[in-house]
Amino acid sequence: MTRKRDTHRRRAGNATLSDVAAAAGVSTATVSRCLNAPQLVQQATRARVEDAVNRLSYAPNFGARALAVRQTDTVGAIVPTLDNAIFARGLQSFQEELGKAGVTLLVASSLYKADLENAQVRTLVARGADALLLIGYDREPAVHEFLNRRNVPHLVAWAHDPDRAVPSVGFDNRAAMRGLAARVLALGHRRFGLITAQRIGNDRARGRWLGVLDVLREAGLDDSALTIHETTYSYENGRAGLRKILSAADPPTVVMCGNDVLAAGALQEAREMGLSVPRDLSITGFDDIEIAKITHPRLTTVRVPHREMGRRAARMLLSLRAEPEEPCSYRLDTSIRMRDSLSAPGAS
Amino acid sequence: MTRKRDTHRRRAGNATLSDVAAAAGVSTATVSRCLNAPQLVQQATRARVEDAVNRLSYAPNFGARALAVRQTDTVGAIVPTLDNAIFARGLQSFQEELGKAGVTLLVASSLYKADLENAQVRTLVARGADALLLIGYDREPAVHEFLNRRNVPHLVAWAHDPDRAVPSVGFDNRAAMRGLAARVLALGHRRFGLITAQRIGNDRARGRWLGVLDVLREAGLDDSALTIHETTYSYENGRAGLRKILSAADPPTVVMCGNDVLAAGALQEAREMGLSVPRDLSITGFDDIEIAKITHPRLTTVRVPHREMGRRAARMLLSLRAEPEEPCSYRLDTSIRMRDSLSAPGAS
DNA sequence: TTTCGTCCTGCAAGCGCTTACATCACGCTA
DNA sequence: TAGCGTGATGTAAGCGCTTGCAGGACGAAA
């Protein structure tokens, strides 16, 4: 009944280790050693095996290997979306770093939806991700508990809060925005606008918002000094957001945006409304992606080291995977890029 | 000697199917059925099993499952880099579409290096990718032969050439650029510049270049009518490229760029050189990513349906995976976005 | 009561690979 | 010549899961 094996549902022609062994006239153990520890097998044998491997287009079955050695050399990442250049960029360097270590990357995007992310965590773990990269803190604690129980090292990126138990490599969104808002305030602005992403379920957005609030309150300003427009990250929404905010009774003299894409949209809209930035209105961004240098005027924004974040996250995850030492967090520094879209409140 | 099993290298506390079975007082077969075909098991039993699953934080071992069912529900994608928004964007919709089908995405980026891509193909196949997405045609034929022998359905995206054997979902880069170049010519330009990515190993870049050449030759112009600057895709390189091209003896009146990022850089550099675009110099892009609308003047470019490409590629791969029908290619249409960076050659 | 279906559930044989351990051949040394 | 160490190879027991087949329980029909 070996026939069954051949006709079953086996994909035709995918050679297995034992096919190679047969073709080379050696045992499967020897073939396996040729592949994983060539120095243990004699030159001549090795040559025969390699020949057979090529003739049969053999490629090891990963699942079987993972099963046998209990390690998958795979790590997973769940990001909100690759459409946002910051995540694409961070993931790129994350992947490069993993690749150097021979580790493969499994990607999922949650589209900012908690339940989707939830399911993806389980999927990636089931798929054997040795470790996991997540974005931000906002999720049910059960997720982290699950990962802990399963002994899957994991890390939060793009956010950093020393008070949180979950290890992270990121920056303090609130402090970063506070820094920028302080500069804005110092320039004399007293009426602020903020175009932000949805804050519930997104601690980064929330942190940035709170950063602005911190500054306003510290300056003794009333909360009404801040006009908020909540939307989704996109160029078009930046435009719409600006229009909305400026339609208020006593419009702000500065509109701070949750990211650069939103800010680019706002800038464009301002221009089309006939406003001169920064004379009539100041606008700020966040992230310092490429477009911040392309807009006119160029965008004053917060620089975030996305690439380094990805790289460092990879390294931490890799070492956590190797030796389950006490995970520690890492805080990256942000800085302010003063360019041309922010100045003292204008003609007024 | 069961002890050995426990102390071996097994990650502590990762429950297996049989742990669950023991906890629930049933056989592994029943647990397996609970998970994969719940309708086959009685309500009461199912409840017991589910309870045990939760108590133990059980998650199935993917490798083992893959081994048993011979399918991984995983597809791989190898892109040059996620730093380029077009790939990030395409991959995003690719992943979304896969996710709907319960399929997970494995990502690798080749950084435009053939040997790296080569290795990644083998890695992803070994990891059990049921299907593979590749970018462009330029690679050793051996790669496709390997995939064919291994019965891994695969697709080329971002390019389309009906004469090629490898199925693709993409567009004709040469024809697209030809269309744009024809418009440029019609406006009266006779001296062209081209800032392009490295053409060897990159059929998309080569196609775009040839598109320009087609038009010039057809118009009876000498090849010297085209000044070429070859570089790597990036904003900074766009700037440097423009400067280089304009330093020629008889500089072009239009500079066509291989993509929008390059064009954005060129535009900026032109501005800083004191040139007015398009009066003194016309500039065009390719891709129509977001920044094309942000530059000043806004960029005239070729619109490419990146998202649809990703989505469609996913669907094709998924169906190829299910039933190995004869793979067929799909050609997407591009169009020209006339905006403000192109006009008749200026003051002259 | 016997005899069948019908459902559920369990048994056990793999899936392809790694690796501890056994085996064997060979060349030395005593 | 016996004995031993060494290095190359083979043997076979898993890794955790699925699934064809067999068995058992139970109710209905004969």
GROMACS .gro file of N, CA and C in nm, chain B residues 127-230:
model
  312
  475ARG      N    1   0.971   2.726   0.370
  475ARG     CA    2   0.879   2.758   0.478
  475ARG      C    3   0.738   2.725   0.442
  476GLY      N    4   0.722   2.671   0.326
  476GLY     CA    5   0.591   2.619   0.292
  476GLY      C    6   0.498   2.717   0.225
  477ALA      N    7   0.552   2.827   0.173
  477ALA     CA    8   0.464   2.916   0.101
  477ALA      C    9   0.390   2.836  -0.007
  478ASP      N   10   0.258   2.843  -0.003
  478ASP     CA   11   0.180   2.768  -0.102
  478ASP      C   12   0.190   2.835  -0.237
  479ALA      N   13   0.224   2.963  -0.237
  479ALA     CA   14   0.232   3.039  -0.361
  479ALA      C   15   0.322   3.158  -0.336
  480LEU      N   16   0.367   3.219  -0.444
  480LEU     CA   17   0.467   3.324  -0.430
  480LEU      C   18   0.439   3.442  -0.522
  481LEU      N   19   0.458   3.562  -0.468
  481LEU     CA   20   0.446   3.683  -0.549
  481LEU      C   21   0.584   3.742  -0.568
  482LEU      N   22   0.617   3.771  -0.694
  482LEU     CA   23   0.747   3.829  -0.723
  482LEU      C   24   0.726   3.960  -0.799
  483ILE      N   25   0.827   4.043  -0.797
  483ILE     CA   26   0.815   4.170  -0.869
  483ILE      C   27   0.901   4.167  -0.995
  484GLY      N   28   0.838   4.191  -1.106
  484GLY     CA   29   0.912   4.201  -1.232
  484GLY      C   30   0.967   4.069  -1.283
  485TYR      N   31   1.016   4.074  -1.406
  485TYR     CA   32   1.061   3.952  -1.473
  485TYR      C   33   1.210   3.924  -1.458
  486ASP      N   34   1.286   4.025  -1.428
  486ASP     CA   35   1.431   4.009  -1.433
  486ASP      C   36   1.486   3.919  -1.324
  487ARG      N   37   1.512   3.798  -1.361
  487ARG     CA   38   1.580   3.706  -1.270
  487ARG      C   39   1.622   3.585  -1.350
  488GLU      N   40   1.709   3.504  -1.291
  488GLU     CA   41   1.750   3.384  -1.362
  488GLU      C   42   1.630   3.295  -1.390
  489PRO      N   43   1.622   3.241  -1.509
  489PRO     CA   44   1.510   3.151  -1.541
  489PRO      C   45   1.505   3.032  -1.446
  490ALA      N   46   1.620   2.999  -1.393
  490ALA     CA   47   1.627   2.884  -1.302
  490ALA      C   48   1.531   2.901  -1.184
  491VAL      N   49   1.510   3.024  -1.144
  491VAL     CA   50   1.420   3.048  -1.032
  491VAL      C   51   1.279   3.000  -1.066
  492HIS      N   52   1.232   3.039  -1.183
  492HIS     CA   53   1.097   2.997  -1.221
  492HIS      C   54   1.091   2.846  -1.243
  493GLU      N   55   1.199   2.793  -1.298
  493GLU     CA   56   1.202   2.647  -1.318
  493GLU      C   57   1.192   2.576  -1.183
  494PHE      N   58   1.266   2.627  -1.090
  494PHE     CA   59   1.262   2.570  -0.956
  494PHE      C   60   1.119   2.571  -0.902
  495LEU      N   61   1.056   2.685  -0.914
  495LEU     CA   62   0.920   2.697  -0.862
  495LEU      C   63   0.825   2.604  -0.936
  496ASN      N   64   0.845   2.592  -1.064
  496ASN     CA   65   0.759   2.502  -1.139
  496ASN      C   66   0.779   2.358  -1.096
  497ARG      N   67   0.904   2.320  -1.083
  497ARG     CA   68   0.929   2.183  -1.042
  497ARG      C   69   0.871   2.155  -0.903
  498ARG      N   70   0.872   2.255  -0.821
  498ARG     CA   71   0.819   2.237  -0.687
  498ARG      C   72   0.668   2.257  -0.681
  499ASN      N   73   0.611   2.288  -0.798
  499ASN     CA   74   0.467   2.312  -0.802
  499ASN      C   75   0.422   2.425  -0.712
  500VAL      N   76   0.499   2.527  -0.708
  500VAL     CA   77   0.457   2.645  -0.632
  500VAL      C   78   0.404   2.748  -0.730
  501PRO      N   79   0.275   2.772  -0.728
  501PRO     CA   80   0.220   2.873  -0.819
  501PRO      C   81   0.284   3.007  -0.789
  502HIS      N   82   0.316   3.080  -0.891
  502HIS     CA   83   0.378   3.210  -0.867
  502HIS      C   84   0.341   3.308  -0.975
  503LEU      N   85   0.359   3.433  -0.943
  503LEU     CA   86   0.310   3.542  -1.024
  503LEU      C   87   0.410   3.654  -1.024
  504VAL      N   88   0.417   3.723  -1.134
  504VAL     CA   89   0.499   3.842  -1.139
  504VAL      C   90   0.406   3.963  -1.136
  505ALA      N   91   0.440   4.062  -1.058
  505ALA     CA   92   0.356   4.181  -1.054
  505ALA      C   93   0.436   4.304  -1.090
  506TRP      N   94   0.367   4.412  -1.113
  506TRP     CA   95   0.427   4.541  -1.150
  506TRP      C   96   0.489   4.539  -1.290
  507ALA      N   97   0.458   4.436  -1.364
  507ALA     CA   98   0.508   4.431  -1.501
  507ALA      C   99   0.414   4.340  -1.576
  508HIS      N  100   0.408   4.359  -1.705
  508HIS     CA  101   0.325   4.272  -1.785
  508HIS      C  102   0.380   4.266  -1.926
  509ASP      N  103   0.407   4.146  -1.969
  509ASP     CA  104   0.456   4.127  -2.104
  509ASP      C  105   0.392   4.000  -2.157
  510PRO      N  106   0.299   4.014  -2.249
  510PRO     CA  107   0.224   3.897  -2.296
  510PRO      C  108   0.314   3.788  -2.355
  511ASP      N  109   0.433   3.826  -2.394
  511ASP     CA  110   0.521   3.728  -2.457
  511ASP      C  111   0.594   3.639  -2.356
  512ARG      N  112   0.586   3.675  -2.231
  512ARG     CA  113   0.658   3.597  -2.132
  512ARG      C  114   0.574   3.479  -2.086
  513ALA      N  115   0.644   3.373  -2.052
  513ALA     CA  116   0.575   3.253  -2.008
  513ALA      C  117   0.520   3.269  -1.866
  514VAL      N  118   0.593   3.338  -1.782
  514VAL     CA  119   0.551   3.353  -1.643
  514VAL      C  120   0.424   3.437  -1.634
  515PRO      N  121   0.324   3.388  -1.566
  515PRO     CA  122   0.202   3.466  -1.553
  515PRO      C  123   0.226   3.591  -1.471
  516SER      N  124   0.152   3.694  -1.504
  516SER     CA  125   0.173   3.819  -1.433
  516SER      C  126   0.043   3.894  -1.414
  517VAL      N  127   0.043   3.983  -1.319
  517VAL     CA  128  -0.064   4.080  -1.310
  517VAL      C  129   0.008   4.213  -1.294
  518GLY      N  130  -0.005   4.293  -1.397
  518GLY     CA  131   0.070   4.417  -1.395
  518GLY      C  132   0.037   4.501  -1.516
  519PHE      N  133   0.125   4.590  -1.548
  519PHE     CA  134   0.096   4.679  -1.660
  519PHE      C  135   0.222   4.686  -1.746
  520ASP      N  136   0.205   4.743  -1.863
  520ASP     CA  137   0.316   4.750  -1.956
  520ASP      C  138   0.392   4.880  -1.934
  521ASN      N  139   0.503   4.867  -1.864
  521ASN     CA  140   0.580   4.987  -1.827
  521ASN      C  141   0.624   5.066  -1.949
  522ARG      N  142   0.663   4.994  -2.051
  522ARG     CA  143   0.713   5.060  -2.171
  522ARG      C  144   0.602   5.139  -2.240
  523ALA      N  145   0.489   5.074  -2.257
  523ALA     CA  146   0.378   5.142  -2.323
  523ALA      C  147   0.331   5.262  -2.240
  524ALA      N  148   0.330   5.244  -2.110
  524ALA     CA  149   0.284   5.353  -2.024
  524ALA      C  150   0.374   5.475  -2.040
  525MET      N  151   0.503   5.451  -2.037
  525MET     CA  152   0.596   5.562  -2.048
  525MET      C  153   0.592   5.618  -2.190
  526ARG      N  154   0.567   5.532  -2.285
  526ARG     CA  155   0.558   5.579  -2.423
  526ARG      C  156   0.443   5.679  -2.436
  527GLY      N  157   0.334   5.645  -2.370
  527GLY     CA  158   0.220   5.734  -2.374
  527GLY      C  159   0.253   5.872  -2.320
  528LEU      N  160   0.321   5.872  -2.208
  528LEU     CA  161   0.355   6.000  -2.147
  528LEU      C  162   0.456   6.076  -2.234
  529ALA      N  163   0.555   6.003  -2.283
  529ALA     CA  164   0.658   6.068  -2.364
  529ALA      C  165   0.597   6.127  -2.491
  530ALA      N  166   0.497   6.059  -2.544
  530ALA     CA  167   0.432   6.110  -2.665
  530ALA      C  168   0.365   6.244  -2.637
  531ARG      N  169   0.306   6.253  -2.519
  531ARG     CA  170   0.243   6.380  -2.482
  531ARG      C  171   0.348   6.489  -2.470
  532VAL      N  172   0.458   6.452  -2.412
  532VAL     CA  173   0.566   6.548  -2.393
  532VAL      C  174   0.617   6.598  -2.529
  533LEU      N  175   0.636   6.503  -2.616
  533LEU     CA  176   0.684   6.537  -2.750
  533LEU      C  177   0.585   6.629  -2.821
  534ALA      N  178   0.459   6.592  -2.808
  534ALA     CA  179   0.355   6.669  -2.874
  534ALA      C  180   0.354   6.814  -2.828
  535LEU      N  181   0.398   6.833  -2.706
  535LEU     CA  182   0.401   6.970  -2.653
  535LEU      C  183   0.516   7.050  -2.713
  536GLY      N  184   0.603   6.980  -2.784
  536GLY     CA  185   0.711   7.052  -2.850
  536GLY      C  186   0.850   7.028  -2.797
  537HIS      N  187   0.862   6.947  -2.694
  537HIS     CA  188   0.995   6.921  -2.639
  537HIS      C  189   1.077   6.838  -2.738
  538ARG      N  190   1.203   6.869  -2.746
  538ARG     CA  191   1.291   6.795  -2.836
  538ARG      C  192   1.418   6.748  -2.766
  539ARG      N  193   1.447   6.805  -2.654
  539ARG     CA  194   1.562   6.758  -2.577
  539ARG      C  195   1.511   6.704  -2.443
  540PHE      N  196   1.530   6.575  -2.422
  540PHE     CA  197   1.475   6.507  -2.305
  540PHE      C  198   1.584   6.467  -2.205
  541GLY      N  199   1.548   6.473  -2.079
  541GLY     CA  200   1.634   6.416  -1.977
  541GLY      C  201   1.558   6.300  -1.913
  542LEU      N  202   1.630   6.202  -1.860
  542LEU     CA  203   1.564   6.092  -1.791
  542LEU      C  204   1.643   6.055  -1.667
  543ILE      N  205   1.576   6.061  -1.554
  543ILE     CA  206   1.639   6.012  -1.431
  543ILE      C  207   1.575   5.879  -1.401
  544THR      N  208   1.654   5.776  -1.405
  544THR     CA  209   1.598   5.642  -1.393
  544THR      C  210   1.672   5.560  -1.288
  545ALA      N  211   1.605   5.456  -1.242
  545ALA     CA  212   1.674   5.361  -1.155
  545ALA      C  213   1.767   5.278  -1.243
  546GLN      N  214   1.855   5.209  -1.181
  546GLN     CA  215   1.944   5.118  -1.251
  546GLN      C  216   1.861   5.028  -1.344
  547ARG      N  217   1.901   5.022  -1.471
  547ARG     CA  218   1.818   4.946  -1.564
  547ARG      C  219   1.853   4.798  -1.573
  548ILE      N  220   1.976   4.764  -1.541
  548ILE     CA  221   2.001   4.620  -1.549
  548ILE      C  222   1.947   4.554  -1.423
  549GLY      N  223   1.877   4.446  -1.445
  549GLY     CA  224   1.814   4.377  -1.333
  549GLY      C  225   1.682   4.438  -1.292
  550ASN      N  226   1.636   4.539  -1.366
  550ASN     CA  227   1.509   4.600  -1.331
  550ASN      C  228   1.430   4.628  -1.458
  551ASP      N  229   1.349   4.532  -1.496
  551ASP     CA  230   1.277   4.544  -1.623
  551ASP      C  231   1.177   4.659  -1.624
  552ARG      N  232   1.127   4.695  -1.505
  552ARG     CA  233   1.032   4.807  -1.502
  552ARG      C  234   1.105   4.935  -1.543
  553ALA      N  235   1.220   4.958  -1.484
  553ALA     CA  236   1.297   5.078  -1.517
  553ALA      C  237   1.339   5.075  -1.665
  554ARG      N  238   1.379   4.958  -1.708
  554ARG     CA  239   1.422   4.946  -1.847
  554ARG      C  240   1.306   4.975  -1.942
  555GLY      N  241   1.190   4.921  -1.908
  555GLY     CA  242   1.072   4.944  -1.991
  555GLY      C  243   1.040   5.091  -2.002
  556ARG      N  244   1.048   5.160  -1.891
  556ARG     CA  245   1.013   5.303  -1.893
  556ARG      C  246   1.112   5.379  -1.980
  557TRP      N  247   1.235   5.344  -1.969
  557TRP     CA  248   1.338   5.408  -2.050
  557TRP      C  249   1.311   5.382  -2.198
  558LEU      N  250   1.283   5.256  -2.229
  558LEU     CA  251   1.258   5.221  -2.369
  558LEU      C  252   1.135   5.293  -2.424
  559GLY      N  253   1.040   5.314  -2.336
  559GLY     CA  254   0.921   5.387  -2.379
  559GLY      C  255   0.957   5.525  -2.429
  560VAL      N  256   1.044   5.590  -2.357
  560VAL     CA  257   1.086   5.724  -2.399
  560VAL      C  258   1.161   5.714  -2.532
  561LEU      N  259   1.249   5.618  -2.537
  561LEU     CA  260   1.330   5.599  -2.657
  561LEU      C  261   1.242   5.573  -2.780
  562ASP      N  262   1.142   5.490  -2.760
  562ASP     CA  263   1.051   5.459  -2.871
  562ASP      C  264   0.999   5.588  -2.935
  563VAL      N  265   0.953   5.674  -2.848
  563VAL     CA  266   0.891   5.797  -2.897
  563VAL      C  267   0.991   5.885  -2.969
  564LEU      N  268   1.109   5.896  -2.909
  564LEU     CA  269   1.210   5.982  -2.971
  564LEU      C  270   1.250   5.928  -3.109
  565ARG      N  271   1.267   5.799  -3.115
  565ARG     CA  272   1.309   5.740  -3.243
  565ARG      C  273   1.200   5.753  -3.347
  566GLU      N  274   1.083   5.728  -3.303
  566GLU     CA  275   0.970   5.739  -3.396
  566GLU      C  276   0.961   5.880  -3.454
  567ALA      N  277   0.999   5.975  -3.372
  567ALA     CA  278   0.994   6.114  -3.416
  567ALA      C  279   1.118   6.150  -3.497
  568GLY      N  280   1.202   6.050  -3.519
  568GLY     CA  281   1.320   6.075  -3.600
  568GLY      C  282   1.430   6.152  -3.529
  569LEU      N  283   1.420   6.152  -3.396
  569LEU     CA  284   1.525   6.225  -3.323
  569LEU      C  285   1.646   6.136  -3.299
  570ASP      N  286   1.756   6.198  -3.290
  570ASP     CA  287   1.881   6.127  -3.263
  570ASP      C  288   1.883   6.082  -3.117
  571ASP      N  289   1.953   5.974  -3.087
  571ASP     CA  290   1.959   5.927  -2.949
  571ASP      C  291   2.020   6.031  -2.856
  572SER      N  292   2.095   6.120  -2.912
  572SER     CA  293   2.157   6.222  -2.828
  572SER      C  294   2.053   6.321  -2.774
  573ALA      N  295   1.932   6.308  -2.824
  573ALA     CA  296   1.826   6.394  -2.773
  573ALA      C  297   1.789   6.356  -2.630
  574LEU      N  298   1.839   6.242  -2.586
  574LEU     CA  299   1.805   6.195  -2.452
  574LEU      C  300   1.927   6.186  -2.361
  575THR      N  301   1.924   6.264  -2.255
  575THR     CA  302   2.031   6.261  -2.156
  575THR      C  303   1.984   6.174  -2.039
  576ILE      N  304   2.062   6.073  -2.009
  576ILE     CA  305   2.018   5.980  -1.906
  576ILE      C  306   2.102   5.989  -1.779
  577HIS      N  307   2.035   5.987  -1.668
  577HIS     CA  308   2.108   5.980  -1.541
  577HIS      C  309   2.053   5.860  -1.465
  578GLU      N  310   2.140   5.768  -1.434
  578GLU     CA  311   2.096   5.646  -1.367
  578GLU      C  312   2.134   5.652  -1.219
   0.00000   0.00000   0.00000
